CSV table of C-alpha atoms in Angstrom, one decimal:
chain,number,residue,atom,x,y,z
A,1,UNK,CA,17.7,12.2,18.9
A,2,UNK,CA,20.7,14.8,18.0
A,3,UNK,CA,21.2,12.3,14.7
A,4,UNK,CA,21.0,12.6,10.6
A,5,UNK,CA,18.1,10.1,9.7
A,6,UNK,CA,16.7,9.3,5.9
A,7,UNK,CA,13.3,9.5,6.6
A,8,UNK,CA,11.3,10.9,10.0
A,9,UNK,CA,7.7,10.1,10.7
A,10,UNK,CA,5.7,11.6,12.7
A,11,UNK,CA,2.5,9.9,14.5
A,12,UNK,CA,2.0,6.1,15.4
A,13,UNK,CA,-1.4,5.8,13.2
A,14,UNK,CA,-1.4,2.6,11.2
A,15,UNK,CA,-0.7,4.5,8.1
A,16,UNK,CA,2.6,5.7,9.6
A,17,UNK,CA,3.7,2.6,11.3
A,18,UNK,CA,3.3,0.7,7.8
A,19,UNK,CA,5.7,3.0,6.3
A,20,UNK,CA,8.2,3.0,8.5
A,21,UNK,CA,8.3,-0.7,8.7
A,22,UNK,CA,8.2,-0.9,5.2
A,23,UNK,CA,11.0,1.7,4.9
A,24,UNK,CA,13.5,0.3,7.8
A,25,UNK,CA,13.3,-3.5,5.9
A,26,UNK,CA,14.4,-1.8,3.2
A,27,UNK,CA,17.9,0.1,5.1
A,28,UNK,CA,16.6,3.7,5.6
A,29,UNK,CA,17.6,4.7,8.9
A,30,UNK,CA,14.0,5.7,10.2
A,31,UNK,CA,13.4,8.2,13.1
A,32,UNK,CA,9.7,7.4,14.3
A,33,UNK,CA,7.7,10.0,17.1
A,34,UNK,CA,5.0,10.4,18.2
A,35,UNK,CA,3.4,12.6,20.5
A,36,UNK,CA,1.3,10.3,22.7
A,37,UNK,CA,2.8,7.8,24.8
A,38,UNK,CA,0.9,5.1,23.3
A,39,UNK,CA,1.2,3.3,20.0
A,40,UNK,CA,-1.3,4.1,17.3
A,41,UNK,CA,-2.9,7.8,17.1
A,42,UNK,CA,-6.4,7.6,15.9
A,43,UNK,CA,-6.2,3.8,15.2
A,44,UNK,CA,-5.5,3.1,18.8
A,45,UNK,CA,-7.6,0.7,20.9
A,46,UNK,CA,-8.2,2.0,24.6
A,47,UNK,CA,-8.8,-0.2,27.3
A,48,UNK,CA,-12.2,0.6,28.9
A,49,UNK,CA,-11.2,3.2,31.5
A,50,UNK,CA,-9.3,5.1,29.1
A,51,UNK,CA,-12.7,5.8,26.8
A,52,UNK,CA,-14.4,6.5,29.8
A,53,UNK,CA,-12.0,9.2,30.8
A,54,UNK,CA,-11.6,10.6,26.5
A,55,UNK,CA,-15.4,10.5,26.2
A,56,UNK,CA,-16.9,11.2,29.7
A,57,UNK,CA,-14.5,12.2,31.8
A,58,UNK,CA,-15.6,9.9,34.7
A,59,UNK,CA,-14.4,6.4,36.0
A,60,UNK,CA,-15.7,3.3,34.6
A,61,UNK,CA,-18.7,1.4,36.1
A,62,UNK,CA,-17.3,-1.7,37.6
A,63,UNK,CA,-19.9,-3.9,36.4
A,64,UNK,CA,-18.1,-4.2,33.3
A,65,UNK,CA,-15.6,-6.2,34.8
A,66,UNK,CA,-11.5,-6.0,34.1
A,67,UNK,CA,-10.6,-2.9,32.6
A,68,UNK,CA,-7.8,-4.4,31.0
A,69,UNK,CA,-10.0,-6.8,29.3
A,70,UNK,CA,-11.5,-4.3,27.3
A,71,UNK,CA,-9.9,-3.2,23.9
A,72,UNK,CA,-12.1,-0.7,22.2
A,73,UNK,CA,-10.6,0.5,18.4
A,74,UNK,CA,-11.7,4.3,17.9
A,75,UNK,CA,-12.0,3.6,13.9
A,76,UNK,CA,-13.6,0.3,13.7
A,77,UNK,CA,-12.2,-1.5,10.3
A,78,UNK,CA,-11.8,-5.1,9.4
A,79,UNK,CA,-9.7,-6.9,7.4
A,80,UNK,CA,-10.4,-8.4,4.0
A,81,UNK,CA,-8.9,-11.9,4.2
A,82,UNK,CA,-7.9,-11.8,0.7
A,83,UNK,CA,-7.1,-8.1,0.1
A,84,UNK,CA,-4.3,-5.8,-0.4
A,85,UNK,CA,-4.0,-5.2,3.7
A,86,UNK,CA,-3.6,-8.7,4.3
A,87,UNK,CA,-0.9,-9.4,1.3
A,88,UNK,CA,0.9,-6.4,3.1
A,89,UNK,CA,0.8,-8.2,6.5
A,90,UNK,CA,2.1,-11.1,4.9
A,91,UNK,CA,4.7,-9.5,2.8
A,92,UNK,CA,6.4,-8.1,5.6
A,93,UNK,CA,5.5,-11.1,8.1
A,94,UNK,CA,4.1,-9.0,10.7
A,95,UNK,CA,1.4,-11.8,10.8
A,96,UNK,CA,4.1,-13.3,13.6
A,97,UNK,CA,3.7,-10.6,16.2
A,98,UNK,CA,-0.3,-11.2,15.6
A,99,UNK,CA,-3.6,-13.3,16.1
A,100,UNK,CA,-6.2,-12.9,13.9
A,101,UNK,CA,-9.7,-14.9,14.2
A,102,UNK,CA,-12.4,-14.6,11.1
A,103,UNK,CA,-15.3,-12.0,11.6
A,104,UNK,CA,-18.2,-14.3,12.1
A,105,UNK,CA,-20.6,-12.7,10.1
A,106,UNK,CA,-21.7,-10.6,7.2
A,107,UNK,CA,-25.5,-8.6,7.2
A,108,UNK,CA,-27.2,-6.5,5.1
A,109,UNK,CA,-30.5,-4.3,6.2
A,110,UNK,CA,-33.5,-4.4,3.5
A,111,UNK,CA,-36.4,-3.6,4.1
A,112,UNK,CA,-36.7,-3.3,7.3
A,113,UNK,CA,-34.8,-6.4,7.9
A,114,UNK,CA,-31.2,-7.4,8.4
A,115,UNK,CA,-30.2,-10.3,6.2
A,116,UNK,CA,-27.6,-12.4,6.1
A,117,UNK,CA,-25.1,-11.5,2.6
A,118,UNK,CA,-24.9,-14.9,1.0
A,119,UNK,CA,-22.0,-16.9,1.0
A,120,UNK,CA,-22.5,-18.6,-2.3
A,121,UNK,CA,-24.3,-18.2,-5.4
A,122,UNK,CA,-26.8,-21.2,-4.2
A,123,UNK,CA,-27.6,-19.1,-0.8
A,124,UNK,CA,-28.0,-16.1,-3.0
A,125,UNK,CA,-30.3,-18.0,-5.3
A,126,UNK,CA,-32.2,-18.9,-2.0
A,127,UNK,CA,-32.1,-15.5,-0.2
A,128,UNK,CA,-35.2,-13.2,0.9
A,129,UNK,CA,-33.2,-10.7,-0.2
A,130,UNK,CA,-34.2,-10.9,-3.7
A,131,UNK,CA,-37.2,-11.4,-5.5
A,132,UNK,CA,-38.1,-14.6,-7.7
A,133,UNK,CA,-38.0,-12.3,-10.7
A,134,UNK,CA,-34.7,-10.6,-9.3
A,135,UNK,CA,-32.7,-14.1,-8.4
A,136,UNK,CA,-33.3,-15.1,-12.3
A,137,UNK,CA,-31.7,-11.9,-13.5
A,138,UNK,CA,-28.5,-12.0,-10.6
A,139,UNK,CA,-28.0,-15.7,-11.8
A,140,UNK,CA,-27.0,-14.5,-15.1
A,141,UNK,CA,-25.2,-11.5,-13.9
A,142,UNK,CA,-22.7,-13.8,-11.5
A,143,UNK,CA,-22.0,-16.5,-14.4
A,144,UNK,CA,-21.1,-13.0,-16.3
A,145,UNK,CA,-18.8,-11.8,-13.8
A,146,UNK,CA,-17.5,-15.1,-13.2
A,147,UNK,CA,-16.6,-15.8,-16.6
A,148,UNK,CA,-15.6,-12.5,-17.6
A,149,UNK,CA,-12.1,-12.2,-19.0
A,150,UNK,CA,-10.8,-8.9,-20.1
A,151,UNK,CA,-8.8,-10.3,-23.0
A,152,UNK,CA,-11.6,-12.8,-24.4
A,153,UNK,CA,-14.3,-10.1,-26.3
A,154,UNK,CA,-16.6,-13.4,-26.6
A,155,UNK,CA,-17.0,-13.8,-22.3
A,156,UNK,CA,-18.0,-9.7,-22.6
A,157,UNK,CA,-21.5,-10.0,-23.9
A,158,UNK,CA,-20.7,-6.6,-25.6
A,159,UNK,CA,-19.7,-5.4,-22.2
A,160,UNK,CA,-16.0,-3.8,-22.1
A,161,UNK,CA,-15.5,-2.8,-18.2
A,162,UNK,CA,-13.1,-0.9,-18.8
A,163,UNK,CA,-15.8,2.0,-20.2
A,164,UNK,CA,-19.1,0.9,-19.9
A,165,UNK,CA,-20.4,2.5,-16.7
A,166,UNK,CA,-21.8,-0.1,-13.4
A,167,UNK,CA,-25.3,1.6,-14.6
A,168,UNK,CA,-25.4,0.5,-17.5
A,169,UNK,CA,-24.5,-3.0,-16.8
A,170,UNK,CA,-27.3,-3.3,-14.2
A,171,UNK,CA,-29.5,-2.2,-17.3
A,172,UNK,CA,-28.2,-4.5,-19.6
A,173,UNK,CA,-29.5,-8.0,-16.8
A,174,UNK,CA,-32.3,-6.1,-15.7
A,175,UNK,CA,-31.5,-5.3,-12.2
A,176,UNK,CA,-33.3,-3.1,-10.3
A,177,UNK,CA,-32.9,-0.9,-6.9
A,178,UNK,CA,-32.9,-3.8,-4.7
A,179,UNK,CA,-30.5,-6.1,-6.1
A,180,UNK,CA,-28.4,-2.9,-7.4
A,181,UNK,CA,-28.1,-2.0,-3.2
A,182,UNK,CA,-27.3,-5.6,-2.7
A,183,UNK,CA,-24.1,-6.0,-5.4
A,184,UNK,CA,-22.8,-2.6,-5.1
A,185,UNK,CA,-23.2,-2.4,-1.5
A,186,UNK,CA,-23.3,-5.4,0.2
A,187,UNK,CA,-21.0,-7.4,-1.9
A,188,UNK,CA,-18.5,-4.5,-3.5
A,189,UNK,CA,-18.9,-2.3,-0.8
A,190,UNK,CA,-19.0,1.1,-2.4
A,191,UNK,CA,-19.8,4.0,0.4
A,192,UNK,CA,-22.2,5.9,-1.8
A,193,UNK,CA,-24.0,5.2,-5.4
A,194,UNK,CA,-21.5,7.6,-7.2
A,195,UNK,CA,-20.0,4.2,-8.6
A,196,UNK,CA,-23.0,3.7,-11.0
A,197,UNK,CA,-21.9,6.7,-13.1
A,198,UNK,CA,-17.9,5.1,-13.0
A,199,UNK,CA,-16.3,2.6,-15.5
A,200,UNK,CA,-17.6,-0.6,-14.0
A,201,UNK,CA,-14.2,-2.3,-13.8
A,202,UNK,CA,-13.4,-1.5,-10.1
A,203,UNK,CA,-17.5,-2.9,-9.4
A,204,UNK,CA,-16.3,-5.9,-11.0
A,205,UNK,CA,-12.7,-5.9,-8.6
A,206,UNK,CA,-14.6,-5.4,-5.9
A,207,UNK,CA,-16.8,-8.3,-6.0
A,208,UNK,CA,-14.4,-10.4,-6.9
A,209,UNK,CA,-12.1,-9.2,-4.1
A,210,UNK,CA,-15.3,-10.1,-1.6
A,211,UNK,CA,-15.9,-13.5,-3.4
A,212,UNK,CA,-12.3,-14.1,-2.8
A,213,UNK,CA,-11.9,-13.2,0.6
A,214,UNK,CA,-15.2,-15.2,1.5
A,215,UNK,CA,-13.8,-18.5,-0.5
A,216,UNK,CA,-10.9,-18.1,1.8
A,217,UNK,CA,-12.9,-19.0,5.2
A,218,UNK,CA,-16.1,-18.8,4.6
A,219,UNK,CA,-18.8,-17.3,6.1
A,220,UNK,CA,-17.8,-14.1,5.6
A,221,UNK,CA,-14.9,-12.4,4.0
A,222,UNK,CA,-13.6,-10.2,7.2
A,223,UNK,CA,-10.6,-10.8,10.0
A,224,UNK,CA,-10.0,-9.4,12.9
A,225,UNK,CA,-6.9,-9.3,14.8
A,226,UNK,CA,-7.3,-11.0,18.6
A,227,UNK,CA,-7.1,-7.8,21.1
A,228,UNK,CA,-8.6,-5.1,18.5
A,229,UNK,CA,-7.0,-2.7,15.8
A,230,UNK,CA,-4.3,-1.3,18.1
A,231,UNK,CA,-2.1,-4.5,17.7
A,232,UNK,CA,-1.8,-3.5,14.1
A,233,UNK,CA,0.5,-0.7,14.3
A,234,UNK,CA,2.4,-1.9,17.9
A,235,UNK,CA,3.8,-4.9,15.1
A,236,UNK,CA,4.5,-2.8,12.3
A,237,UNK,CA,6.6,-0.3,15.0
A,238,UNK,CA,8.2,-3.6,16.3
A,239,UNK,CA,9.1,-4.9,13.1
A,240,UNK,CA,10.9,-1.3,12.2
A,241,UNK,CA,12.5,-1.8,15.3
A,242,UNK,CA,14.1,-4.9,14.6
A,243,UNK,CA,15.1,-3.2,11.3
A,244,UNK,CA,17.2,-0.5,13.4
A,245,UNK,CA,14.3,2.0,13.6
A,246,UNK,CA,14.1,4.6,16.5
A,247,UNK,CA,11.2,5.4,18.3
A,248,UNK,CA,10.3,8.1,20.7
A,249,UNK,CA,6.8,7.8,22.6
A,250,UNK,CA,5.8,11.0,24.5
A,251,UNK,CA,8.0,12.9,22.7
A,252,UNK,CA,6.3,16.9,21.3
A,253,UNK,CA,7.6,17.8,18.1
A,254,UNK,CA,8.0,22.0,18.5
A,255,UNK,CA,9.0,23.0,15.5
A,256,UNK,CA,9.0,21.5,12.1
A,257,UNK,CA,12.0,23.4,10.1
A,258,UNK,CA,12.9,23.7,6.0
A,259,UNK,CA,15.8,25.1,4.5
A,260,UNK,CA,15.9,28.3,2.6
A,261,UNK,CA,14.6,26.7,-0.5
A,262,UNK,CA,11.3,25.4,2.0
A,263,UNK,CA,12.3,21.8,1.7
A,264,UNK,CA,12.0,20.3,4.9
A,265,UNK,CA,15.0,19.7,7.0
A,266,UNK,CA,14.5,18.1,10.3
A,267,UNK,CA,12.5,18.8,13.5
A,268,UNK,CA,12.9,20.1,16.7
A,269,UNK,CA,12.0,18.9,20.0
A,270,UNK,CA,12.8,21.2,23.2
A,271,UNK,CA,16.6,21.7,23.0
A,272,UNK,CA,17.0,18.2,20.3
A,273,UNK,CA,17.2,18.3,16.8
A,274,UNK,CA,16.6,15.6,14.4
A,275,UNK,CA,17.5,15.9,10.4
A,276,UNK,CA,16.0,14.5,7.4
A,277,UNK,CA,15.1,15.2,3.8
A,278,UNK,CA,12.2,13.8,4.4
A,279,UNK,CA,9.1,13.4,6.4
A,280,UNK,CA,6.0,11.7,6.6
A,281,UNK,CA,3.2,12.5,9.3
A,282,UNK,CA,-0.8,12.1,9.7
A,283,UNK,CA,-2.4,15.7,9.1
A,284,UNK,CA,-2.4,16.5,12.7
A,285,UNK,CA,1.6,17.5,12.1
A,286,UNK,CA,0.8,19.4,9.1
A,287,UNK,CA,-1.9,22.0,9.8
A,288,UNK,CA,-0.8,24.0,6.8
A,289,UNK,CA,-0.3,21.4,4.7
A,290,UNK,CA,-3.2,19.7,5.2
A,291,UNK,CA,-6.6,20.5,4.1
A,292,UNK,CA,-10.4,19.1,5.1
A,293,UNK,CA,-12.6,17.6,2.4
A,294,UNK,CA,-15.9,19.3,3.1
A,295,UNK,CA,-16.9,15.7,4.6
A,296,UNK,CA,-16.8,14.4,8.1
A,297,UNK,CA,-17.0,10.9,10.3
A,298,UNK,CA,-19.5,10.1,12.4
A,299,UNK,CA,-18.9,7.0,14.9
A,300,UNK,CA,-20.7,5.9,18.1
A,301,UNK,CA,-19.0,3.5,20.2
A,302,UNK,CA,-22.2,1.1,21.9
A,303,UNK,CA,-21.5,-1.3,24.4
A,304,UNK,CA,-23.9,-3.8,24.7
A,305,UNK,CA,-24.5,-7.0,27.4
A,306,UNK,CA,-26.0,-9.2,24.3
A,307,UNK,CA,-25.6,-9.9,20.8
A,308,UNK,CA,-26.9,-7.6,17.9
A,309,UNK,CA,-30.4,-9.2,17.5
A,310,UNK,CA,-31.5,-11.2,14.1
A,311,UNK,CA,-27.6,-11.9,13.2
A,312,UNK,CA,-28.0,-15.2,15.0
A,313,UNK,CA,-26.3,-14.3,18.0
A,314,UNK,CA,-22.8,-14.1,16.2
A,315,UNK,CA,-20.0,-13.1,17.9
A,316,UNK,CA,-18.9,-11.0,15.5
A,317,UNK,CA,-20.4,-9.2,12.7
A,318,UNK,CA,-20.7,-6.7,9.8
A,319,UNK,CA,-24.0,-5.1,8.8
A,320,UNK,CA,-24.3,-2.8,5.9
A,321,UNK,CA,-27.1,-0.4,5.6
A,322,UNK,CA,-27.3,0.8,2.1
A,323,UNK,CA,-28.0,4.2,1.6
A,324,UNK,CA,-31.1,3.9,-0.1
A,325,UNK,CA,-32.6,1.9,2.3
A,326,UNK,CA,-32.4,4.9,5.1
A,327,UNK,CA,-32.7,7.7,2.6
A,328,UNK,CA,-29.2,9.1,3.3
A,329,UNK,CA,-26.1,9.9,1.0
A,330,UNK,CA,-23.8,7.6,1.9
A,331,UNK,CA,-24.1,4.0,3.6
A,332,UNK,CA,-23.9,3.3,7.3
A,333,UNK,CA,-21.6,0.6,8.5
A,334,UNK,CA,-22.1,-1.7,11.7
A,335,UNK,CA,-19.2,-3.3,13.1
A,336,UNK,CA,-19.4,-5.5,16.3
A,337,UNK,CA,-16.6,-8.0,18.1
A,338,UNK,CA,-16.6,-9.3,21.2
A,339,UNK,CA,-14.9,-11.5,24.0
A,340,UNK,CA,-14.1,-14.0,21.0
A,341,UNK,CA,-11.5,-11.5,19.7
A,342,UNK,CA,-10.7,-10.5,23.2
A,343,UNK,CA,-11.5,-7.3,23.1
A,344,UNK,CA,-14.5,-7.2,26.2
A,345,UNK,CA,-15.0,-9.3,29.0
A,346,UNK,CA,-17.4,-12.5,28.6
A,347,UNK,CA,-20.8,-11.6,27.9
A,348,UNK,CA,-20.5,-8.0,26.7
A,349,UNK,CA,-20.2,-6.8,22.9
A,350,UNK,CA,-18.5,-3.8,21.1
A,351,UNK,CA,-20.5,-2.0,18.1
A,352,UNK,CA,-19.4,0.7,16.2
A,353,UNK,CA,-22.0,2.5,13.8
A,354,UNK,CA,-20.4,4.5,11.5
A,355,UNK,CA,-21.0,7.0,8.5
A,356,UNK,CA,-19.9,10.0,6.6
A,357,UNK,CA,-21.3,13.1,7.0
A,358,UNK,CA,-21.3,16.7,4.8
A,359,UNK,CA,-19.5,19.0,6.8
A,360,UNK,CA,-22.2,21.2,7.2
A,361,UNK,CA,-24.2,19.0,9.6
A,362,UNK,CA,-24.9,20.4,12.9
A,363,UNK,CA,-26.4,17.2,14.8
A,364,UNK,CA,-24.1,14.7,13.6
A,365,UNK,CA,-25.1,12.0,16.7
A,366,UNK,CA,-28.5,11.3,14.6
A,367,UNK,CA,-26.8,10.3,11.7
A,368,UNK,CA,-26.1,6.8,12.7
A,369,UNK,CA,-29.5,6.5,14.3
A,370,UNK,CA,-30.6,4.1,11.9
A,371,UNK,CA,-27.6,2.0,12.8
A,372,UNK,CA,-27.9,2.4,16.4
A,373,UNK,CA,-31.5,1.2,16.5
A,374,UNK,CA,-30.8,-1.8,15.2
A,375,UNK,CA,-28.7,-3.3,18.3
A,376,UNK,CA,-31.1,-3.4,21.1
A,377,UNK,CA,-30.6,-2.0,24.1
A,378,UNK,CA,-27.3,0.1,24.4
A,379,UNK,CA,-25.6,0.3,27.9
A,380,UNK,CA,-23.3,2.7,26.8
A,381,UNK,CA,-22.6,5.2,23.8
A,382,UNK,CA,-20.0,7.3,22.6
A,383,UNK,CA,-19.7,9.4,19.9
A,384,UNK,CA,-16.7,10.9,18.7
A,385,UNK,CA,-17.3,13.0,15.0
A,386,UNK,CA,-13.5,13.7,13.1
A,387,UNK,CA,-13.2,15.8,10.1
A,388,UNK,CA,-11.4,14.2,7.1
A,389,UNK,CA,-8.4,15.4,5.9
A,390,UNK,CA,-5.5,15.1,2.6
A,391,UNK,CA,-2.9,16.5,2.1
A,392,UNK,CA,-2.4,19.5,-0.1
A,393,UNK,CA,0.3,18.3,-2.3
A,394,UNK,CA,2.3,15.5,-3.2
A,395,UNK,CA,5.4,16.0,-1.5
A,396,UNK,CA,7.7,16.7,-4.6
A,397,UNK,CA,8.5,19.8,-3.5
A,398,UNK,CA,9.1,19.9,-0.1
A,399,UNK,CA,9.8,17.2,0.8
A,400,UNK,CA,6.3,16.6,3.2
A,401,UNK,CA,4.1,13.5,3.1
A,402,UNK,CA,1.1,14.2,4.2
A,403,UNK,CA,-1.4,10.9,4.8
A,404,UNK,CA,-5.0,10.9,4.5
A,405,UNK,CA,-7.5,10.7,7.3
A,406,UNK,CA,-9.4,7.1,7.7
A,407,UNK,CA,-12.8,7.1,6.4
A,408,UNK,CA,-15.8,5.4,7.3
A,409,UNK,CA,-15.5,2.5,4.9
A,410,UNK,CA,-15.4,-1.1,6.8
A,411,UNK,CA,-12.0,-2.4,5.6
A,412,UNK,CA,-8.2,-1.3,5.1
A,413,UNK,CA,-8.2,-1.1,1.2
A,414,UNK,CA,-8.6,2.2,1.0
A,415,UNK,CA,-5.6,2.7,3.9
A,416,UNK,CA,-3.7,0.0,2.1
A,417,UNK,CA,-4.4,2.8,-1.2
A,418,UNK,CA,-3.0,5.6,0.7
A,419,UNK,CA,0.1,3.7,2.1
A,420,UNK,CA,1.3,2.6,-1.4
A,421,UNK,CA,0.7,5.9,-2.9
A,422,UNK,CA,2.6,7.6,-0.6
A,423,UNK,CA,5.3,4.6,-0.4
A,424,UNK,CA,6.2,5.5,-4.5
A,425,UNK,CA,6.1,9.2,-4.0
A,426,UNK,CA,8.6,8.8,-1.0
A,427,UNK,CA,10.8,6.0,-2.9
A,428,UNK,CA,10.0,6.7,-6.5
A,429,UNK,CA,8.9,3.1,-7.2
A,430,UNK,CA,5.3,0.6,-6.9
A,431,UNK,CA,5.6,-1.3,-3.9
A,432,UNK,CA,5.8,-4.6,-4.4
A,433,UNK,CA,3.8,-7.3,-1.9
A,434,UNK,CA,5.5,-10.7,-3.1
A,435,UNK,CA,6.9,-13.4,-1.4
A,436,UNK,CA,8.2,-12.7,2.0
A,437,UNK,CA,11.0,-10.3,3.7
A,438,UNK,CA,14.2,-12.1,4.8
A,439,UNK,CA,14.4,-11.7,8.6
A,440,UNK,CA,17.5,-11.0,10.0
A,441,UNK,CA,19.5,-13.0,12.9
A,442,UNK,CA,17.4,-11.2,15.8
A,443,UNK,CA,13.9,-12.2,14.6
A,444,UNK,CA,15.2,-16.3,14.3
A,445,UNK,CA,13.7,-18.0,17.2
C-alpha cells in the first residue's frame, strides 16, 4: 500500500467500482479500498443469513432452505435494456463476467388495481387502464411522439420540446390525470409530478428510452443480472483488476490527509500510506464533504412463499404506484425476483417496496404501506430507511469526488448520471460509451 497511485477510491458501491474500472482501462494506476470485506457497500447483495444478522440480529429460519441460495440486493434497481447502464456494461465488456435474464414483467396500480403497462400501442389501445375517451386522445399523442423530429418544425404540431413544458403538452391532446399518471409514470418513469412544470424534452427521452428498451425483448423493458445486484460491482472490480488495479477488502482508512494548500494527498491506514492527487469515495468517507438533501429512502425487504398476486404469477416484476393514486409526494416502486434470477430458493420470492421520504418523517415503515399491501401475505420484512446524500462541491479544488447516494428510482440511469458526471470532472472530458474496450492478453480465453 506504501505506493504513489493516480487516483484512490474509496468504497466498493457500484458507483465506485464503475469508475475505477473505467479509469484502470484507461492506464491510471488505481488504488481501490474499501472498508468491508465484501464487494459492493450499499449495493451489496447478502445471502439470507447475513440480512438476518444486519436486520434482526438472529439466525435464519431453516425453512427457507440454503442460505447460500439466497441473494438479497439492499437497493433494489433494474436495468433498462436499452439505457445508458447497459451501453456502459457493454462498452467496457463486463457483460462477460455476467448473466443477465429479462425482468418478466412491468405493472402499474390504478384504481385500485394493478395493471399490466402495455407493451405496444395496440395493448395500450386495448388496456383497462384508459378510458374509451382517453385511448382516442393517447393514440394521437404516441403517433406525435413517434414522429416527432426535433429538426422538422412541420412533425411539432407547434410543439418545440425543448420549452414547452410536459403540462402543457398533456393540455394540448387532452389528457387528463389518469392517462397523465400512466405516461409520466408508468412509461417515463418520473419519481414525482415536478416534471409537468419542466421542458418536456426529457418526458419525451424517457418514453422513448422505455419504448426502446421494451422493443429490445419485449415484455417489459427491465434486466436483471442472474445472482442479484451485487455481481455488478464484483465485475467492474475484476475488470480493474485485470487492468493493473489494487484492491484492499477489510482494509480502514484512518485518516484522509491534504497538503498545505487542502488538496488532498493520500490516506492513511494504521502505520501505511497511500498517495494521490486524487480521490473518489461514496459520502460515508466524506462526512464533511458531504451533505444530506432534506429527503430520505425508505425500503422494506418482503420475502414471500408465492408470487405477487394479479401480475400473473410472474417471476419477476416491476409495479409502479403513481403518486396520485396513494395520495403521497413521490411514487412508490415495487420490485420482485425470484429463483429464476437465482437469487432465493425454489418457491420463495424477493420484493422490495420502495420510496422517498421528507426528512422530517418520523414513522417512515408506513410509508410503503401501500406497496406492501399489495403482495399478500409477507413471511418476512425488513426495513432499512438511508438518508440521501451529494457532495458539497465539485472537486476542482481539492481534489475530492464525492458520489451521490442511490435513490429510490427503479433503474441505473440516474447512477449511470452520476458516474459520468464525476468521470469528466475527474478526467476533464465526456465519457464516451462506443464500441468496445480492447482486452489485453490476460482476459483472451
Amino acid at each position: 500500500m506504501n505506493d504513489e497511485y493516480d487516483v484512490i477510491v474509496l468504497g466498493t458501491g457500484l458507483t465506485e467500482c464503475i469508475l475505477s474500472g473505467l479509469l484502470s482501462i484507461e492506464g491510471k494506476k488505481v488504488l481501490h479500498i474499501d472498508r468491508n470485506d465484501y464487494y459492493g457497500g450499499s449495493t451489496a447483495s447478502l445471502h439470507l443469513s447475513q440480512l438476518y444478522s444486519k436486520f434482526k440480529g438472529t439466525p435464519a429460519p431453516e425453512s427457507f432452505g440454503k442460505d447460500r441460495e439466497f441473494n438479497v440486493d439492499l437497493i433494489p434497481k433494474f436495468a433498462m435494456a436499452s439505457g445508458e447502464f447497459v451501453n456502459i456494461l457493454y462498452h467496457t465488456d463486463v457483460t462477460r463476467y455476467l448473466e443477465f435474464r429479462q425482468v418478466e414483467g412491468s405493472f402499474v396500480y390504478r384504481d385500485g388495481t394493478i395493471s399490466k403497462v402495455p407493451s405496444s400501442t395496440t395493448e395500450a389501445l386495448a388496456s383497462p387502464l384508459l378510458s374509451i375517451a382517453e385511448k382516442a386522445r393517447a393514440k394521437s399523442f404516441f403517433e406525435f411522439v413517434q414522429n416527432y423530429d426535433f429538426s422538422n418544425p412541420s412533425t411539432q404540431q407547434g410543439l418545440d420540446l425543448n420549452v414547452v413544458t410536459m403540462r402543457s403538452v398533456y393540455k394540448h391532446f387532452g389528457l387528463e390525470i389518469g392517462a397523465q399518471d400512466f405516461i409520466g409514470h408508468a412509461l417515463a418513469l418520473h419519481f414525482d409530478d415536478s416534471y409537468l412544470d419542466k421542458p418536456a424534452k426529457d418526458t419525451y427521452e424517457r418514453i422513448c428510452l422505455y419504448v426502446n428498451s421494451l422493443a429490445r425483448y419485449g415484455k417489459s423493458p427491465y434486466i436483471y443480472p442472474v445472482h442479484g445486484l451485487g455481481e455488478l460491482p464484483q465485475g467492474f472490480a475484476r475488470l480493474s483488476a485485470i487492468h493493473g488495479g489494487t484492491y484492499m477488502l477489510a482494509q480502514p482508512v484512518d485518516e484522509i490527509l491534504y497538503d498545505e494548500g487542502g488538496k488532498f494527498s493520500g490516506i492513511r491506514s494504521g502505520s501505511e500510506t497511500a498517495t494521490a492527487k486524487l480521490v473518489i469515495g461514496d459520502p460515508s468517507y466524506f462526512p464533511t464533504k458531504s451533505r444530506k438533501t432534506g429527503q430520505k429512502v425508505v425500503r422494506a425487504i418482503c420475502l414471500l412463499n408465492h408470487p405477487i398476486p394479479n401480475t400473473n404469477n410472474a417471476d419477476s416484476v416491476q409495479i409502479v404506484i403513481p403518486q396520485n393514486q396513494v395520495g403521497r409526494s413521490s411514487d412508490i416502486y415495487i420490485a420482485c425476483v425470484s429463483s429464476a434470477h437465482n437469487v432465493a430458493t425454489p418457491g420463495h420470492y424477493v420484493a422490495i417496496v420502495s420510496t422517498v421520504i421528507p426528512a422530517t418523517v418520523t414513522n417512515a415503515e408506513s410509508e410503503v404501506d401501500a406497496g406492501v399491501q399489495l403482495l399478500g401475505t409477507v413471511v418476512e420484512k425488513f426495513v432499512h430507511v438511508d438518508d440521501l446524500y451529494e457532495p458539497m462541491a465539485d472537486g476542482a479544488a481539492d481534489g475530492v469526488f464525492v458520489s451521490k447516494s442511490y435513490d429510490a428510482t427503479s433503474h441505473f440511469e440516474s447512477t449511470s448520471a452520476d458516474v459520468k458526471d464525476i468521470y469528466r470532472r475527474v478526467t476533464g472530458v465526456e465519457l464516451r460509451v462506443e464500441g468496445k474496450v480492447k482486452r489485453i492478453e490476460d482476459e483472451e480465453e
